[in-house]
Coordinates of N, CA, C and O in Angstrom, one line a residue:
X1 N 5.1 -25.9 -2.4 CA 5.9 -25.4 -1.3 C 5.9 -23.8 -1.3 O 6.0 -23.2 -2.3
X2 N 5.9 -23.3 -0.1 CA 6.0 -21.8 0.1 C 7.2 -21.6 1.0 O 7.3 -22.2 2.1
X3 N 8.1 -20.7 0.7 CA 9.2 -20.2 1.5 C 8.9 -18.8 2.0 O 8.4 -18.0 1.3
X4 N 9.1 -18.6 3.3 CA 8.9 -17.3 4.0 C 10.2 -16.8 4.6 O 10.9 -17.6 5.3
X5 N 10.5 -15.6 4.3 CA 11.7 -15.0 4.9 C 11.3 -13.7 5.6 O 10.8 -12.7 4.9
X6 N 11.6 -13.6 6.9 CA 11.3 -12.4 7.7 C 12.5 -11.5 7.8 O 13.6 -11.9 7.6
X7 N 12.2 -10.2 8.0 CA 13.2 -9.2 8.3 C 12.6 -8.1 9.1 O 11.4 -8.0 9.2
X8 N 13.5 -7.3 9.8 CA 13.0 -6.1 10.5 C 13.0 -6.2 12.0 O 12.7 -5.2 12.6
X9 N 13.4 -7.4 12.6 CA 13.4 -7.4 14.0 C 14.6 -6.6 14.6 O 15.4 -6.1 13.8
X10 N 14.7 -6.6 15.9 CA 15.8 -5.8 16.5 C 15.5 -5.4 17.9 O 14.5 -5.9 18.5
X11 N 16.3 -4.5 18.4 CA 16.2 -4.0 19.8 C 15.6 -2.6 19.7 O 16.1 -1.8 18.9
X12 N 14.6 -2.4 20.5 CA 13.9 -1.1 20.6 C 13.5 -0.8 22.0 O 13.3 -1.7 22.8
X13 N 13.5 0.5 22.3 CA 13.0 0.9 23.6 C 11.5 0.9 23.7 O 10.8 1.0 22.7
X14 N 11.0 0.7 25.0 CA 9.6 0.8 25.2 C 9.0 2.1 24.6 O 9.6 3.1 24.6
X15 N 7.8 1.9 24.1 CA 7.1 3.0 23.4 C 7.6 3.3 22.0 O 7.1 4.2 21.3
X16 N 8.6 2.5 21.6 CA 9.1 2.7 20.2 C 8.3 1.9 19.2 O 7.3 1.3 19.5
X17 N 8.8 1.9 18.0 CA 8.1 1.2 16.9 C 9.1 0.4 16.1 O 10.3 0.6 16.0
X18 N 8.6 -0.7 15.5 CA 9.3 -1.5 14.5 C 8.4 -2.0 13.5 O 7.2 -2.1 13.7
X19 N 8.9 -2.3 12.3 CA 8.1 -2.8 11.2 C 8.8 -4.1 10.7 O 9.9 -4.2 10.3
X20 N 8.0 -5.2 10.8 CA 8.4 -6.5 10.4 C 8.0 -6.7 8.9 O 6.8 -6.3 8.6
X21 N 8.8 -7.4 8.1 CA 8.4 -7.7 6.8 C 8.6 -9.2 6.6 O 9.5 -9.8 7.2
X22 N 7.8 -9.8 5.7 CA 7.9 -11.2 5.3 C 7.6 -11.3 3.8 O 6.6 -10.9 3.4
X23 N 8.6 -11.9 3.1 CA 8.4 -12.2 1.7 C 8.2 -13.6 1.4 O 9.0 -14.5 2.0
X24 N 7.2 -13.9 0.7 CA 6.9 -15.3 0.3 C 7.4 -15.6 -1.1 O 7.3 -14.8 -2.0
X25 N 7.8 -16.8 -1.3 CA 8.2 -17.3 -2.6 C 7.8 -18.7 -2.8 O 7.4 -19.4 -1.8
X26 N 7.8 -19.2 -4.0 CA 7.4 -20.6 -4.3 C 6.0 -20.6 -4.8 O 5.6 -19.8 -5.6
X27 N 5.2 -21.5 -4.3 CA 3.8 -21.7 -4.7 C 2.9 -20.7 -4.0 O 1.9 -21.0 -3.4
X28 N 3.1 -19.4 -4.3 CA 2.4 -18.4 -3.6 C 0.9 -18.3 -4.0 O 0.1 -17.8 -3.3
X29 N 0.6 -18.9 -5.2 CA -0.8 -18.9 -5.7 C -1.7 -19.6 -4.7 O -2.9 -19.4 -4.7
X30 N -1.1 -20.5 -3.9 CA -1.9 -21.4 -3.0 C -2.2 -20.7 -1.7 O -3.0 -21.2 -0.9
X31 N -1.6 -19.6 -1.4 CA -1.8 -18.9 -0.1 C -3.2 -18.4 0.1 O -3.7 -17.7 -0.8
X32 N -3.8 -18.7 1.2 CA -5.2 -18.2 1.5 C -5.1 -17.1 2.6 O -6.0 -16.2 2.6
X33 N -4.1 -17.2 3.4 CA -4.0 -16.2 4.4 C -2.5 -16.1 4.8 O -1.7 -17.0 4.7
X34 N -2.1 -14.9 5.4 CA -0.8 -14.7 5.9 C -0.9 -14.0 7.2 O -1.9 -13.3 7.5
X35 N 0.1 -14.2 8.1 CA 0.0 -13.5 9.3 C 1.3 -13.6 10.1 O 2.4 -14.0 9.6
X36 N 1.2 -13.2 11.4 CA 2.3 -13.2 12.3 C 1.9 -13.9 13.6 O 0.8 -13.7 14.2
X37 N 2.9 -14.7 14.1 CA 2.7 -15.3 15.4 C 4.0 -14.9 16.2 O 5.0 -14.5 15.6
X38 N 4.0 -15.1 17.5 CA 5.2 -14.9 18.3 C 5.3 -15.9 19.4 O 4.3 -16.5 19.8
X39 N 6.5 -16.1 19.9 CA 6.8 -17.0 21.0 C 7.6 -16.2 22.0 O 8.8 -15.9 21.7
X40 N 7.0 -15.9 23.1 CA 7.7 -15.2 24.2 C 8.4 -16.2 25.0 O 8.1 -17.3 25.1
X41 N 9.4 -15.7 25.7 CA 10.2 -16.6 26.5 C 9.4 -17.4 27.5 O 8.6 -16.9 28.3
X42 N 9.5 -18.8 27.5 CA 8.8 -19.6 28.4 C 7.3 -19.8 28.0 O 6.6 -20.4 28.8
X43 N 6.9 -19.3 26.9 CA 5.5 -19.4 26.5 C 5.3 -20.1 25.2 O 6.3 -20.4 24.5
X44 N 4.1 -20.6 24.9 CA 3.8 -21.2 23.7 C 3.6 -20.2 22.6 O 3.4 -19.0 22.8
X45 N 3.8 -20.6 21.3 CA 3.6 -19.7 20.2 C 2.2 -19.3 20.2 O 1.2 -20.0 20.4
X46 N 1.9 -18.0 19.9 CA 0.6 -17.4 19.9 C 0.4 -16.5 18.7 O 1.3 -15.9 18.2
X47 N -0.9 -16.4 18.3 CA -1.3 -15.5 17.2 C -1.1 -14.1 17.6 O -1.4 -13.7 18.7
X48 N -0.5 -13.3 16.6 CA -0.5 -11.9 16.8 C -1.5 -11.2 15.9 O -2.3 -10.4 16.3
X49 N -1.4 -11.5 14.6 CA -2.3 -10.9 13.6 C -2.3 -11.8 12.4 O -1.3 -12.3 12.0
X50 N -3.5 -11.9 11.7 CA -3.6 -12.5 10.4 C -4.4 -11.7 9.5 O -5.3 -10.9 9.9
X51 N -4.2 -11.9 8.2 CA -5.0 -11.3 7.2 C -5.3 -12.3 6.1 O -4.4 -12.9 5.5
X52 N -6.6 -12.5 5.8 CA -7.0 -13.4 4.7 C -6.9 -12.6 3.3 O -6.8 -11.4 3.3
X53 N -7.0 -13.4 2.3 CA -6.8 -12.8 0.9 C -7.9 -11.8 0.7 O -7.6 -10.8 0.0
X54 N -9.1 -11.9 1.3 CA -10.1 -11.0 1.1 C -10.0 -9.7 1.8 O -10.8 -8.7 1.7
X55 N -9.0 -9.7 2.7 CA -8.7 -8.5 3.5 C -9.1 -8.5 4.9 O -8.8 -7.6 5.7
X56 N -9.9 -9.5 5.3 CA -10.3 -9.6 6.7 C -9.1 -9.8 7.6 O -8.2 -10.5 7.3
X57 N -9.1 -9.2 8.8 CA -8.0 -9.3 9.7 C -8.5 -9.9 11.1 O -9.6 -9.8 11.5
X58 N -7.5 -10.4 11.8 CA -7.7 -10.9 13.2 C -6.5 -10.5 14.0 O -5.4 -10.8 13.6
X59 N -6.7 -9.9 15.2 CA -5.7 -9.5 16.0 C -5.8 -10.1 17.4 O -6.9 -10.3 17.9
X60 N -4.7 -10.4 18.1 CA -4.7 -10.7 19.5 C -5.2 -9.5 20.3 O -4.8 -8.4 19.9
X61 N -5.9 -9.7 21.3 CA -6.4 -8.6 22.1 C -5.2 -7.7 22.6 O -5.3 -6.5 22.7
X62 N -4.1 -8.4 22.9 CA -3.0 -7.7 23.6 C -2.3 -6.7 22.6 O -1.5 -5.8 23.1
X63 N -2.6 -6.8 21.3 CA -1.9 -5.9 20.3 C -2.9 -5.0 19.6 O -2.4 -4.1 18.9
X64 N -4.2 -5.2 19.9 CA -5.2 -4.3 19.2 C -4.9 -2.8 19.5 O -4.7 -2.5 20.6
X65 N -4.9 -2.0 18.4 CA -4.7 -0.6 18.6 C -3.3 -0.2 18.6 O -2.9 1.0 18.5
X66 N -2.4 -1.2 18.6 CA -0.9 -0.9 18.6 C -0.2 -1.5 17.4 O 0.7 -0.9 16.8
X67 N -0.7 -2.6 16.9 CA -0.1 -3.3 15.8 C -1.0 -3.3 14.6 O -2.2 -3.3 14.8
X68 N -0.5 -3.2 13.4 CA -1.3 -3.2 12.2 C -0.6 -4.1 11.2 O 0.6 -4.0 10.9
X69 N -1.4 -5.1 10.7 CA -1.0 -6.0 9.6 C -1.4 -5.5 8.3 O -2.5 -4.9 8.1
X70 N -0.5 -5.7 7.3 CA -0.9 -5.3 5.9 C -0.2 -6.3 5.0 O 0.7 -7.0 5.3
X71 N -0.7 -6.3 3.8 CA -0.2 -7.2 2.7 C 0.0 -6.4 1.4 O -0.8 -5.5 1.1
X72 N 1.0 -6.9 0.7 CA 1.2 -6.4 -0.7 C 1.1 -7.6 -1.5 O 2.1 -8.4 -1.7
X73 N 0.0 -7.9 -2.2 CA -0.2 -9.1 -2.9 C 0.7 -9.2 -4.1 O 1.1 -10.3 -4.6
X74 N 1.0 -8.0 -4.7 CA 1.9 -8.0 -5.9 C 3.3 -8.5 -5.5 O 4.0 -9.0 -6.4
X75 N 3.7 -8.2 -4.3 CA 5.0 -8.6 -3.9 C 5.0 -9.9 -3.0 O 6.0 -10.3 -2.5
X76 N 3.8 -10.5 -2.8 CA 3.7 -11.7 -2.0 C 4.3 -11.4 -0.6 O 5.1 -12.2 -0.1
X77 N 3.9 -10.3 0.0 CA 4.6 -9.9 1.2 C 3.5 -9.5 2.3 O 2.4 -9.1 1.9
X78 N 3.9 -9.7 3.5 CA 3.0 -9.3 4.6 C 3.9 -8.5 5.6 O 5.1 -8.8 5.7
X79 N 3.3 -7.5 6.2 CA 4.0 -6.6 7.1 C 3.3 -6.5 8.4 O 2.1 -6.7 8.5
X80 N 4.1 -6.2 9.5 CA 3.5 -5.9 10.8 C 4.1 -4.6 11.3 O 5.3 -4.6 11.6
X81 N 3.3 -3.6 11.4 CA 3.7 -2.3 11.9 C 3.4 -2.4 13.4 O 2.3 -2.5 13.8
X82 N 4.5 -2.3 14.3 CA 4.3 -2.4 15.7 C 4.6 -1.0 16.3 O 5.8 -0.6 16.2
X83 N 3.6 -0.5 17.0 CA 3.8 0.8 17.6 C 3.6 0.7 19.1 O 3.0 -0.3 19.6
X84 N 4.0 1.7 19.9 CA 3.8 1.6 21.3 C 4.3 0.3 21.9 O 3.6 -0.3 22.8
X85 N 5.4 -0.1 21.5 CA 5.9 -1.4 22.0 C 6.1 -1.5 23.5 O 6.5 -0.5 24.1
X86 N 5.9 -2.6 24.1 CA 6.1 -2.9 25.5 C 7.1 -4.0 25.7 O 7.3 -4.8 24.8
X87 N 7.7 -4.0 26.9 CA 8.7 -5.1 27.2 C 8.0 -6.5 27.0 O 8.7 -7.4 26.6
X88 N 6.8 -6.6 27.3 CA 6.1 -7.9 27.1 C 5.9 -8.3 25.7 O 5.4 -9.4 25.4
X89 N 6.2 -7.4 24.8 CA 6.1 -7.8 23.3 C 7.4 -8.5 22.9 O 7.5 -8.9 21.8
X90 N 8.4 -8.6 23.8 CA 9.6 -9.2 23.5 C 9.4 -10.7 23.1 O 8.7 -11.4 23.9
X91 N 9.8 -11.1 22.0 CA 9.5 -12.5 21.5 C 10.2 -12.7 20.2 O 10.8 -11.8 19.6
X92 N 10.2 -14.0 19.8 CA 10.6 -14.3 18.4 C 9.3 -14.3 17.6 O 8.3 -14.9 17.9
X93 N 9.3 -13.5 16.5 CA 8.1 -13.3 15.7 C 8.3 -14.2 14.4 O 9.3 -14.1 13.7
X94 N 7.2 -14.9 14.1 CA 7.2 -15.8 13.0 C 6.2 -15.4 12.0 O 5.0 -15.2 12.3
X95 N 6.6 -15.4 10.7 CA 5.7 -15.2 9.6 C 5.0 -16.5 9.4 O 5.6 -17.6 9.5
X96 N 3.7 -16.5 9.0 CA 2.9 -17.7 8.8 C 2.1 -17.5 7.5 O 1.7 -16.4 7.1
X97 N 2.0 -18.6 6.7 CA 1.1 -18.6 5.5 C 0.4 -19.9 5.5 O 0.9 -20.9 5.9
X98 N -0.9 -19.8 5.1 CA -1.8 -21.0 5.1 C -2.3 -21.2 3.7 O -2.8 -20.3 3.0
X99 N -2.3 -22.4 3.2 CA -3.0 -22.8 2.0 C -4.0 -23.8 2.4 O -4.2 -24.1 3.6
X100 N -4.7 -24.4 1.4 CA -5.7 -25.4 1.7 C -5.2 -26.7 2.3 O -5.9 -27.5 2.9
X101 N -3.9 -26.9 2.0 CA -3.3 -28.2 2.4 C -2.1 -28.1 3.3 O -1.5 -29.2 3.7
X102 N -1.6 -26.9 3.6 CA -0.4 -26.8 4.4 C -0.3 -25.5 5.1 O -0.9 -24.5 4.8
X103 N 0.6 -25.6 6.2 CA 0.9 -24.4 7.0 C 2.4 -24.2 6.8 O 3.2 -25.1 7.0
X104 N 2.8 -22.9 6.6 CA 4.2 -22.6 6.4 C 4.6 -21.6 7.4 O 3.9 -20.7 7.8
X105 N 5.9 -21.7 7.8 CA 6.5 -20.8 8.8 C 7.8 -20.3 8.3 O 8.6 -21.0 7.6
X106 N 8.1 -19.1 8.7 CA 9.4 -18.5 8.5 C 10.3 -18.9 9.6 O 9.9 -19.7 10.5
X107 N 11.6 -18.5 9.5 CA 12.6 -18.9 10.5 C 12.5 -18.1 11.8 O 13.1 -18.5 12.8
X108 N 11.8 -17.0 11.8 CA 11.6 -16.2 13.0 C 12.6 -15.0 13.0 O 13.7 -15.1 12.5
X109 N 12.2 -14.0 13.6 CA 13.0 -12.8 13.8 C 12.8 -12.3 15.3 O 11.7 -12.2 15.7
X110 N 13.9 -12.0 15.9 CA 13.8 -11.6 17.3 C 13.5 -10.1 17.5 O 14.0 -9.3 16.8
X111 N 12.5 -9.9 18.3 CA 12.1 -8.5 18.7 C 12.4 -8.4 20.2 O 11.8 -9.2 21.0
X112 N 13.2 -7.4 20.6 CA 13.5 -7.2 22.0 C 13.1 -5.8 22.4 O 13.6 -4.8 21.7
X113 N 12.3 -5.6 23.4 CA 11.8 -4.3 23.8 C 12.4 -4.0 25.2 O 12.1 -4.8 26.1
X114 N 13.2 -3.0 25.3 CA 13.8 -2.7 26.6 C 13.0 -1.7 27.4 O 12.4 -0.8 26.7
X115 N 13.0 -1.8 28.7 CA 12.2 -0.9 29.5 C 13.0 0.4 29.9 O 14.1 0.5 29.6

């Protein structure tokens, strides 16, 4: 089992920045990739960014050039630096981790961007 705990959400004005953090604990040796998803009001959960153990990344088109994902393998942590935030980035952001046999989710952290 892997446990994920997010932090860093909050209220920010448009064009501002926030940094989300996620710490993994438990069977972290099994993790193959970590990333971030979000669920906007009235929408389905969607991928924001992921990073595999080898360092390859994948971003949603809507956040390319504005968001940056990074990992600290020594701390079993993943981060999401969000710049140039827009009101449409308002969502609950979920940390995600994948192993060969399971998908794990954090509890979510609210990000609200005011115009």
